Coordinates of C-alpha atoms in Angstrom, one line a residue:
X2 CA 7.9 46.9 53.6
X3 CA 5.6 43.6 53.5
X4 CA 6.3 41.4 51.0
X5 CA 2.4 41.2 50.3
X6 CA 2.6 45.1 49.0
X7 CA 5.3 44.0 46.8
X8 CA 3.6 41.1 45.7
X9 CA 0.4 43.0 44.7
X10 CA 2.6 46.1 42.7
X11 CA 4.3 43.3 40.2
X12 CA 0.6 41.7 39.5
X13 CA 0.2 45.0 37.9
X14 CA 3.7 46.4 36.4
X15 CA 4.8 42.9 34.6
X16 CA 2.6 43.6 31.4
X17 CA 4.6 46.7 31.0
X18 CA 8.0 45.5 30.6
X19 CA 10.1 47.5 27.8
X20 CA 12.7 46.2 26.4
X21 CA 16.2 46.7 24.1
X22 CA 18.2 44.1 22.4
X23 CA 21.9 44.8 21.3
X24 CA 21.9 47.5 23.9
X25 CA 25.4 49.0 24.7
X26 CA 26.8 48.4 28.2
X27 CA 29.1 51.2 27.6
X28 CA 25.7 53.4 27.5
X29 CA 24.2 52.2 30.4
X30 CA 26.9 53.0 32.4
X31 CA 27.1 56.2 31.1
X32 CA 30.6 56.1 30.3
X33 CA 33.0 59.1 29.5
X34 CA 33.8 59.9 25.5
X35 CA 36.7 62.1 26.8
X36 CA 38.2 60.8 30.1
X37 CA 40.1 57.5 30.9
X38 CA 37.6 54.9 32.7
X39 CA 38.7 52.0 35.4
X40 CA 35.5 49.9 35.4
X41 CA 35.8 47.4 38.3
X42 CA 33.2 43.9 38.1
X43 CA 32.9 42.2 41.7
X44 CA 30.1 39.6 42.6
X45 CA 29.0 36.7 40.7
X46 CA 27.0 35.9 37.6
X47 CA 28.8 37.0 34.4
X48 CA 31.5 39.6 35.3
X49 CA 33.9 38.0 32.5
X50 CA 31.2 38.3 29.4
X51 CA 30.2 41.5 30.9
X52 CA 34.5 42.5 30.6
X53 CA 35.2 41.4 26.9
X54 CA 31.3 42.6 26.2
X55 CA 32.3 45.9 26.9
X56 CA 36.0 45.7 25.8
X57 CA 34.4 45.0 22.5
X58 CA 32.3 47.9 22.3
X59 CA 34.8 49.9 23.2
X60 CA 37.2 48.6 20.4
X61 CA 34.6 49.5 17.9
X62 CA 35.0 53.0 19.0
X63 CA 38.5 52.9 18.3
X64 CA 39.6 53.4 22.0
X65 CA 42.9 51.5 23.8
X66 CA 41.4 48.7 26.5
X67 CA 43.2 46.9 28.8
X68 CA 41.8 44.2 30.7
X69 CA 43.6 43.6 33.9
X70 CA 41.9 41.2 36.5
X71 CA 43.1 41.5 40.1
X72 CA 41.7 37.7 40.5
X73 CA 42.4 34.6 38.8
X74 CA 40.5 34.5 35.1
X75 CA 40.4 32.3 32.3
X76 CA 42.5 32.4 29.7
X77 CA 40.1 34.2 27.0
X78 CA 39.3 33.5 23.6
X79 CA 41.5 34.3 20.6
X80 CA 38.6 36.5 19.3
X81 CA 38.3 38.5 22.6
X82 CA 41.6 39.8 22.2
X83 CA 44.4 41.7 20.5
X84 CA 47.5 41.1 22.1
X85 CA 48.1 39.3 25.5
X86 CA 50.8 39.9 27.9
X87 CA 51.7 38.0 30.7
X88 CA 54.7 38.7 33.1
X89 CA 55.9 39.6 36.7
X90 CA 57.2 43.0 35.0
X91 CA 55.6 45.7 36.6
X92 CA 57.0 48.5 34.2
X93 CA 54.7 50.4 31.8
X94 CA 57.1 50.1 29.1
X95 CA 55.8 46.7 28.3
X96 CA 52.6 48.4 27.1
X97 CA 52.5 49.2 23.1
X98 CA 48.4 49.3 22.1
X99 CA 47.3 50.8 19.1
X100 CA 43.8 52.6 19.0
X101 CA 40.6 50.0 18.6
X102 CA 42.6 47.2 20.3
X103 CA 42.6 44.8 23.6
X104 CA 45.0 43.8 25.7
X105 CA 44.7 41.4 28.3
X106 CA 47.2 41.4 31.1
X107 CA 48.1 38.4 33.8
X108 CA 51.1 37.5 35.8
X109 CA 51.2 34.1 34.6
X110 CA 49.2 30.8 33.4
X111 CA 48.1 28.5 36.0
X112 CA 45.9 25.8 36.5
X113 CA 42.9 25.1 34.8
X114 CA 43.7 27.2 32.0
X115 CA 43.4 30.2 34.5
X116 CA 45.7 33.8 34.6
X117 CA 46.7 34.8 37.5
X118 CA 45.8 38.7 38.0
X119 CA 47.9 42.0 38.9
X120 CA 48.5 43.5 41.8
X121 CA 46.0 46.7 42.5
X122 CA 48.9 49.2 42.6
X123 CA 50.3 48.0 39.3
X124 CA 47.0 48.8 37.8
X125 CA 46.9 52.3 39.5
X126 CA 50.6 53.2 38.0
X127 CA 48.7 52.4 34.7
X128 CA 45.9 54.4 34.8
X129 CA 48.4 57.1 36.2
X130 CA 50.0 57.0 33.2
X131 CA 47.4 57.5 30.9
X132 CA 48.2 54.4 28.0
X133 CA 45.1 53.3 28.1
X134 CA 41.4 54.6 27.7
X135 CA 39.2 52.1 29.3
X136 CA 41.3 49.4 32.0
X137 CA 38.4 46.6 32.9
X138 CA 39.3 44.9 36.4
X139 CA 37.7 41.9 37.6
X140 CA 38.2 42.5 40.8
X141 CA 37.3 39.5 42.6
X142 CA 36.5 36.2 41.9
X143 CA 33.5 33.2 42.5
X144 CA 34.4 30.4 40.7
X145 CA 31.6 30.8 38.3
X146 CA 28.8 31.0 41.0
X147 CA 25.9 33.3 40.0
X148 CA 26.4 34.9 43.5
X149 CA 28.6 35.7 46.1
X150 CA 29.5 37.2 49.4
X151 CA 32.8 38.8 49.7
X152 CA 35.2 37.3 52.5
X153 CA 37.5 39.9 54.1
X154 CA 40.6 40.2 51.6
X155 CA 37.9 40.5 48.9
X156 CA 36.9 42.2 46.4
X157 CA 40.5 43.6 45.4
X158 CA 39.3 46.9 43.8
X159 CA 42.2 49.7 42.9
X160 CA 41.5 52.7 44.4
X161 CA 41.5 54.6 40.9
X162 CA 38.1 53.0 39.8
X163 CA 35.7 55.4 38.7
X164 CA 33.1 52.9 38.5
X165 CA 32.2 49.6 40.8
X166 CA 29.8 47.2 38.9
X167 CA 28.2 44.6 41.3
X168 CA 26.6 41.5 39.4
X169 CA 24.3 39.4 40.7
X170 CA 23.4 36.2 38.2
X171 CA 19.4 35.9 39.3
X172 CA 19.4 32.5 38.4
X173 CA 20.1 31.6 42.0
X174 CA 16.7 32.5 42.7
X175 CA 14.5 29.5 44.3
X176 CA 18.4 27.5 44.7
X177 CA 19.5 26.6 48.2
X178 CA 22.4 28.8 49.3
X179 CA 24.7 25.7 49.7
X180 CA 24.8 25.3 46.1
X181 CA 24.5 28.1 44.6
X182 CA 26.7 30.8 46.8
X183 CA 30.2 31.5 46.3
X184 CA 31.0 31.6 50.0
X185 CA 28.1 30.0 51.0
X186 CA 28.9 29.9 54.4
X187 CA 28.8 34.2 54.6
X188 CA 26.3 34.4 52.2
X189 CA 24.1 32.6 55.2
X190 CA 25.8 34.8 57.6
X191 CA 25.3 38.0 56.0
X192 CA 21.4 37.4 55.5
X193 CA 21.0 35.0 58.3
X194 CA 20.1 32.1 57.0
X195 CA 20.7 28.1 56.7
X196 CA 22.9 26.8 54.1
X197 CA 19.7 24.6 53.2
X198 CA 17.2 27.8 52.9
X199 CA 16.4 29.0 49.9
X200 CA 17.7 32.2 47.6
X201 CA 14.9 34.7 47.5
X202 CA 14.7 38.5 47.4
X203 CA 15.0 39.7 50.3
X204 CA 18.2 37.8 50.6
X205 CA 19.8 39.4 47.3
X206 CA 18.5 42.5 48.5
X207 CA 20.5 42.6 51.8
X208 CA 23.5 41.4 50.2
X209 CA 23.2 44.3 48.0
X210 CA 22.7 47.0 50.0
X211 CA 25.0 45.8 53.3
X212 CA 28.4 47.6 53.8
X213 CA 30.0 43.6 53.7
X214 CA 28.1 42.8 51.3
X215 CA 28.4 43.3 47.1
X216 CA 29.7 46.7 47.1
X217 CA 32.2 46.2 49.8
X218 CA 35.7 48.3 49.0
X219 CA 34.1 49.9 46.4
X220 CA 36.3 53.4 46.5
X221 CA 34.3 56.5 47.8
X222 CA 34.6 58.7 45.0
X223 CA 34.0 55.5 42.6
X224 CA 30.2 55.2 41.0
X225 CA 28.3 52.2 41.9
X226 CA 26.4 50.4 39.4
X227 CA 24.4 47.4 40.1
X228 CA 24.0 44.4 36.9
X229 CA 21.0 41.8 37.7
X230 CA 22.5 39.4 35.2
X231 CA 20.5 35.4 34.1
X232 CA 17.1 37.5 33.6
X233 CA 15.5 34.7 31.0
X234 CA 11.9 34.2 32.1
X235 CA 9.1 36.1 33.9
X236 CA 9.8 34.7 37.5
X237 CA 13.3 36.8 37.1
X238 CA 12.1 39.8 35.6
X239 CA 9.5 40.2 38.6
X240 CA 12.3 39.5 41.3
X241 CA 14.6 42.2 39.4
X242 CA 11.9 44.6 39.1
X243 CA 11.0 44.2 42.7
X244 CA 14.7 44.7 44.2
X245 CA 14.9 48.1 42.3
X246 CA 11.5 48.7 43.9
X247 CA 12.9 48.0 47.5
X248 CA 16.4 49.7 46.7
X249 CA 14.5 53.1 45.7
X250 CA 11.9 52.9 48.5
X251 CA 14.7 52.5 51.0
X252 CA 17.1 55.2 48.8
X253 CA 20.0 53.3 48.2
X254 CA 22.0 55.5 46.0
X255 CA 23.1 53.3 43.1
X256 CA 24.2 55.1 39.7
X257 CA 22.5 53.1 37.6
X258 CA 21.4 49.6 37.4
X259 CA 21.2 47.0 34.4
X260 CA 18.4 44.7 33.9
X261 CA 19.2 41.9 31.7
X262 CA 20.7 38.5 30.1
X263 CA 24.2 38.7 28.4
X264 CA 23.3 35.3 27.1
X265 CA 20.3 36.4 25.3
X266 CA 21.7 40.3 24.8
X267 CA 18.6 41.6 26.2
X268 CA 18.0 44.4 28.4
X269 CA 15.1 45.4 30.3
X270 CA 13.7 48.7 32.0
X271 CA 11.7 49.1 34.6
X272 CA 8.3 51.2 34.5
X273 CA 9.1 53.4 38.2
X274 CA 10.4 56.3 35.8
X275 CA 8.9 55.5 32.4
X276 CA 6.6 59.1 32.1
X277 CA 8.9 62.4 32.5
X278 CA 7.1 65.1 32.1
X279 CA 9.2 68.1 30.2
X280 CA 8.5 71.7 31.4
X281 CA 10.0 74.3 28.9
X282 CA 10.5 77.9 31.3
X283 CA 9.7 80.6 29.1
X284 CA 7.9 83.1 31.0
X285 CA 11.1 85.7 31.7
X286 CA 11.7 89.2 30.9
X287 CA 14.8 89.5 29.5
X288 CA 16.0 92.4 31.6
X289 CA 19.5 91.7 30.5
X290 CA 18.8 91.3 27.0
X291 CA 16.7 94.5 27.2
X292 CA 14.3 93.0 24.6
X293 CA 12.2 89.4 25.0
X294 CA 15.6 86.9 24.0
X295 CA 13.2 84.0 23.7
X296 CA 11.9 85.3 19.9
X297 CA 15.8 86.1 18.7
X298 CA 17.7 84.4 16.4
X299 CA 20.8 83.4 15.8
X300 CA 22.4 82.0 12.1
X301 CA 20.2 79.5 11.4
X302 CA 17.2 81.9 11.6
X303 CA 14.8 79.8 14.1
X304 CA 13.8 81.8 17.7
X305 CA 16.3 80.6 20.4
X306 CA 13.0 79.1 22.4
X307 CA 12.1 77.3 19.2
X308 CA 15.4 75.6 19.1
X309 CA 14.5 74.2 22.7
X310 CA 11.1 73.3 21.7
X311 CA 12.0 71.4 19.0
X312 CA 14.6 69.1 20.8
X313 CA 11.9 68.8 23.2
X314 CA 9.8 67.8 20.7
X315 CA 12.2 65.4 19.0
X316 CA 13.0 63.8 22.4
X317 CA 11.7 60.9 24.7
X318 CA 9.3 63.3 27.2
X319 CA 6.6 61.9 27.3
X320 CA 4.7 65.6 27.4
X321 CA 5.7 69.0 27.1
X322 CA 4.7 71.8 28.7
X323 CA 5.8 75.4 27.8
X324 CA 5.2 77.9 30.4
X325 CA 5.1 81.6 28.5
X326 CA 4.2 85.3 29.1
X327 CA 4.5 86.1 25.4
X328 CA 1.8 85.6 23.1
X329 CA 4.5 85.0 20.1
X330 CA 6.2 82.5 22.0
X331 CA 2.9 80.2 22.4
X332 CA 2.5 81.1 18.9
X333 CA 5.5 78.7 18.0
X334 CA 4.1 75.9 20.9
X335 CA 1.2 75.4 19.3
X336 CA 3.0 75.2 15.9
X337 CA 4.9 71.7 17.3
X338 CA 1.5 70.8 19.5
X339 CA 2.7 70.9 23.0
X340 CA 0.7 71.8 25.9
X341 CA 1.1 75.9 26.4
X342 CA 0.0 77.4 29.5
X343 CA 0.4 81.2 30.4
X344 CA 2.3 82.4 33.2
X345 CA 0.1 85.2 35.0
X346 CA 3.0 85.2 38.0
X347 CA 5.7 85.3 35.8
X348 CA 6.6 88.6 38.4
X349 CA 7.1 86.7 40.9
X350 CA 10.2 84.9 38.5
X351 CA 11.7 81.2 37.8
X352 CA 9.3 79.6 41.0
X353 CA 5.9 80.7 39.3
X354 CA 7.2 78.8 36.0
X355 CA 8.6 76.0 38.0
X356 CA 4.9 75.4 40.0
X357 CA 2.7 76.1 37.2
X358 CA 4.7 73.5 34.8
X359 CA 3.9 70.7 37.6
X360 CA 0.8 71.4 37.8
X361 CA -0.2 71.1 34.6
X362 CA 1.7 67.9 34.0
X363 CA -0.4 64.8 34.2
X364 CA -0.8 63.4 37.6
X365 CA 0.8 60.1 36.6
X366 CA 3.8 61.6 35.9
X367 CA 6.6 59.8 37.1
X368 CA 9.0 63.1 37.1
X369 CA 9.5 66.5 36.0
X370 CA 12.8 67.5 33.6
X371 CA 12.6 71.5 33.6
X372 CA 14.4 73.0 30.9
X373 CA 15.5 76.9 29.8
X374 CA 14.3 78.3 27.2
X375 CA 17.3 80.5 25.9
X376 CA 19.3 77.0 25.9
X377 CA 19.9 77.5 22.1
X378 CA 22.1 74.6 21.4
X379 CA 20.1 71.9 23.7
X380 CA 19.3 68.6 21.2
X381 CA 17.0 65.9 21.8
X382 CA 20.0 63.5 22.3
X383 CA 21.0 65.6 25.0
X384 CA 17.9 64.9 26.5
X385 CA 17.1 61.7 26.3
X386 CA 21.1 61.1 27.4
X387 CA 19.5 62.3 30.8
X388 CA 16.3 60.7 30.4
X389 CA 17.8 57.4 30.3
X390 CA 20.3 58.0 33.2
X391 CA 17.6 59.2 35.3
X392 CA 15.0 56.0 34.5
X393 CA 18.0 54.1 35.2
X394 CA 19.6 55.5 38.5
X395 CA 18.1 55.4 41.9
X396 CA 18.7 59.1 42.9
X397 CA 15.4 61.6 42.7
X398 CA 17.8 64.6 41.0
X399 CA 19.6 64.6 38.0
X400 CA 21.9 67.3 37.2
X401 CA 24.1 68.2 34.5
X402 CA 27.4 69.5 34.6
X403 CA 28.8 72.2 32.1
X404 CA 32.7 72.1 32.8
X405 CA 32.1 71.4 36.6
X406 CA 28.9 74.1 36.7
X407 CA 25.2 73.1 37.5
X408 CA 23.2 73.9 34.4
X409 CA 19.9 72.6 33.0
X410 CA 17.7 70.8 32.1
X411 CA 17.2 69.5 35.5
X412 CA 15.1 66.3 36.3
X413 CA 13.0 65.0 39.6
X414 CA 10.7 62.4 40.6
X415 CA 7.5 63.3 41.3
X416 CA 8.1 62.2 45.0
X417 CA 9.6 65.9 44.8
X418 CA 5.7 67.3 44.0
X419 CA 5.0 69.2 46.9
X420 CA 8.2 70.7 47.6
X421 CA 8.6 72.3 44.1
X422 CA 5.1 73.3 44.3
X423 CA 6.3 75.0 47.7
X424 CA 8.9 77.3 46.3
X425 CA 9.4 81.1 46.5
X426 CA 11.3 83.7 44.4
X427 CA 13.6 83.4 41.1
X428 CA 15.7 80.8 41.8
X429 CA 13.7 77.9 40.3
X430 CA 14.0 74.8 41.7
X431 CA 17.9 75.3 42.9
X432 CA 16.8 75.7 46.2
X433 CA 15.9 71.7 46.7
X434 CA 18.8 70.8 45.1
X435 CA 20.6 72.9 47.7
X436 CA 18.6 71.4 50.1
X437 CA 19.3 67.4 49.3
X438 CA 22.9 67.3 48.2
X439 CA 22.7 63.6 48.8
X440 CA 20.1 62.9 46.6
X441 CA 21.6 64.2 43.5
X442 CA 22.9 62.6 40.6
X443 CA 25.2 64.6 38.6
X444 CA 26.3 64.1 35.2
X445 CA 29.2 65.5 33.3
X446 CA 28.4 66.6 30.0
X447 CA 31.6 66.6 27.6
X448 CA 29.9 69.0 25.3
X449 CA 29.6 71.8 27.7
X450 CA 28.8 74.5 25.1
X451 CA 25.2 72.5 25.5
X452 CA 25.0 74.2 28.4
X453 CA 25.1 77.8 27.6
X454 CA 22.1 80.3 27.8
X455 CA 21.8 83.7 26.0
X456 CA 21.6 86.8 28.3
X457 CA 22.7 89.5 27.4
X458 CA 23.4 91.1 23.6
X459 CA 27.1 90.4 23.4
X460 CA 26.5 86.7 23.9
X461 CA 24.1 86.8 21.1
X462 CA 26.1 88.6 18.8
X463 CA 29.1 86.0 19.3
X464 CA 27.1 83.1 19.1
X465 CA 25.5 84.3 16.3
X466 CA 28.8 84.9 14.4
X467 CA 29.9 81.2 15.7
X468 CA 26.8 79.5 15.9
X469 CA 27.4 75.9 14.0
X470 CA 23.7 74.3 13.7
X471 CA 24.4 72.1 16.8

């Protein structure tokens, strides 16, 4: 893509920056509440703050961290941590945390101030072991350099990470490479370039996104998350915003990326995903209900479709359509003032809902979340948990996970228009996601009874005898 496109795009998007202060790490990277994480930080530009940033958040939450660096670190502050260790013993008997507390481990004190990390394997018998919740690795090192290209023993990742942060500090912008890359001499390499040329762009961009470059050893089945660190004025907000613009042009699967300044605790998201619109399906006939499921209740007394509609309602979507065949059902839209639109085609099942939801959606719409509407126990921060992955990923699908099943709501980008105006028969929009298994995102949901639809009467009876007001 010419850099003059570019160009022209950020005249227009950097009046429309959004921003967050005191935002949690721990949510952007969509961390698990219920199973243990090993979060590996490789690259330059703030991988220690980003480390005892998150090892705080998580000690707030009461969880066990351990911060083990595979690279040399220095030694951290007293108010960083709970209880230090550092030894050649590579038992995990030496371990004894408590719940809301950080350990830092180190094979010795070097230098400078400076621990000495573990071996990868020692940090895999760890994690095998299950003492600790979160285990933060910093994985490889660059001598406080806000970038770097990895040399071939680097970065020294375990292969139990679940998740592979890459930082990039975007004060190197405008800086010749000689100065300002760790490994300067690669760095050039990689992106072929003089030492004496200057940081820009389409430099960071290729060191992102080249197999020996940022991400390199990062595990197959680990996530990869990308953290454009040092962004303090307007020049760096444009040169952020425009390497997410080349990295989702060019579909380079990323998990999520992080926009920000640790320094100044202040995150920023870009405007690419900003208006989802949400299309509520409610245009069924309940043939396994034998009666229309969408206007029964359970304990609480609301309509199962009105529970849906009023997370909706409650959530981030920037519009809501409901799609019904019922005139009772649009009865209840129009009581929360979302757009209704009646499904003539509802015959032709879950496609006619599907098309006619995108088409009434505004045309600027940046994507389309479809959800069910016999999804009882569906909330608003269930929703806008998936909004914010989704503005904050690089893959055109989202999809939740129930224990390990597909469920709903599902979300797109609108670059999937025409194909889910192109679908046939009762399967909805599965069909794509079928189709693109490599452009979907999926995300485990811990509460999977989120997840569960009402079909038939039996399911309604027991939910109605359990049903808890989620």
């Amino acid at each position: 893509m010419a850099d003059y496109v570019l160009a022209a795009r950020f005249v227009v998007i950097r009046y429309v920056l959004l921003e967050s202060r005191d935002k949690m790490l721990a949510e952007r990277l969509n961390l698990s509440a219920s199973e243990a994480e090993v979060i590996s930080f490789v690259g330059g530009g703030g991988k220690t703050s980003s480390i005892f940033k998150l090892a705080h958040e998580f000690k707030t939450q009461n969880k066990k961290v351990l911060v083990a660096p595979t690279t040399k670190i220095f030694f951290p502050r007293k108010e960083d941590f709970d209880q230090i260790i550092i030894t050649g013993n590579k038992s995990t008997g030496i371990f004894s945390a408590e719940p809301g507390s950080v350990t830092v481990l180190g094979q010795e004190v070097g230098p400078q101030n400076k621990i000495s990390g573990v071996e990868a394997d020692f940090i895999e018998q760890i994690f095998a072991a299950g003492l600790f919740d979160c285990i933060l690795v910093e994985a490889d090192g660059a001598k406080q350099k806000s970038i770097k290209t990895p040399a071939i023993h680097e970065p020294v990742i375990p292969v139990c990470t679940t998740k592979t942060v890459g930082m990039i500090g975007l004060s190197c912008l405008g800086q010749t490479i000689e100065n300002v890359a760790f490994r300067s001499e690669l760095f050039a390499k990689l992106t072929k370039s003089k030492l004496s040329d200057l940081i820009d762009v389409p430099k960071i961009y290729k060191l992102i996104v080249d197999e020996e470059g940022l991400l390199k050893n990062a595990p197959g089945s680990s996530e990869k998350h990308l953290f454009l660190n040092q962004v303090e004025d307007e020049k760096t907000k444009e040169a952020a915003f425009e390497l997410i613009y080349m990295l989702l042009e060019n579909k380079f699967k990323l998990d999520s990326f992080i926009i920000g300044s640790l320094k100044d605790n202040v995150f920023f998201f870009p405007p690419y995903r900003r208006n989802i619109a949400g299309i509520i399906m409610a245009s069924g006939f309940s043939r396994r209900m034998g009666q229309d499921k969408l206007l029964l209740k359970l304990s609480d007394g609301m309509p199962l479709v009105e529970k849906v509609i009023k997370a909706a309602s409650e959530s981030d979507l920037n519009e809501i359509i409901l799609v019904y065949r019922e005139p009772k059902v649009e009865k209840i839209g129009k009581k929360y003032g979302i757009k209704t639109v009646y499904n003539q085609h509802a015959a032709d099942g879950q496609s006619a809902a599907v098309k006619l939801g995108v088409e009434m959606a505004e045309k600027f719409a940046d994507g389309y979340m479809f959800l069910a509407g016999d999804q009882p126990f569906i909330n608003a921060q269930l929703i806008n948990k998936l909004l914010c992955i989704f503005k904050n990923t690089t893959y055109p699908i989202l999809v939740p996970l129930y224990d390990g099943i597909m469920g709903t709501p599902t979300v797109f980008t609108s670059g999937f228009r025409n194909e889910l105006l192109k679908i046939t028969g009762d399967e909805g929009a599965r069909s794509i996601i079928r189709n693109n298994p490599q452009e979907v995102k999926k995300v485990n949901i811990p509460e999977s009874f989120r997840g569960i639809d009402i079909d038939t009467p039996e399911q309604l009876n027991f939910w109605f005898r359990h049903d808890l007001n989620f």
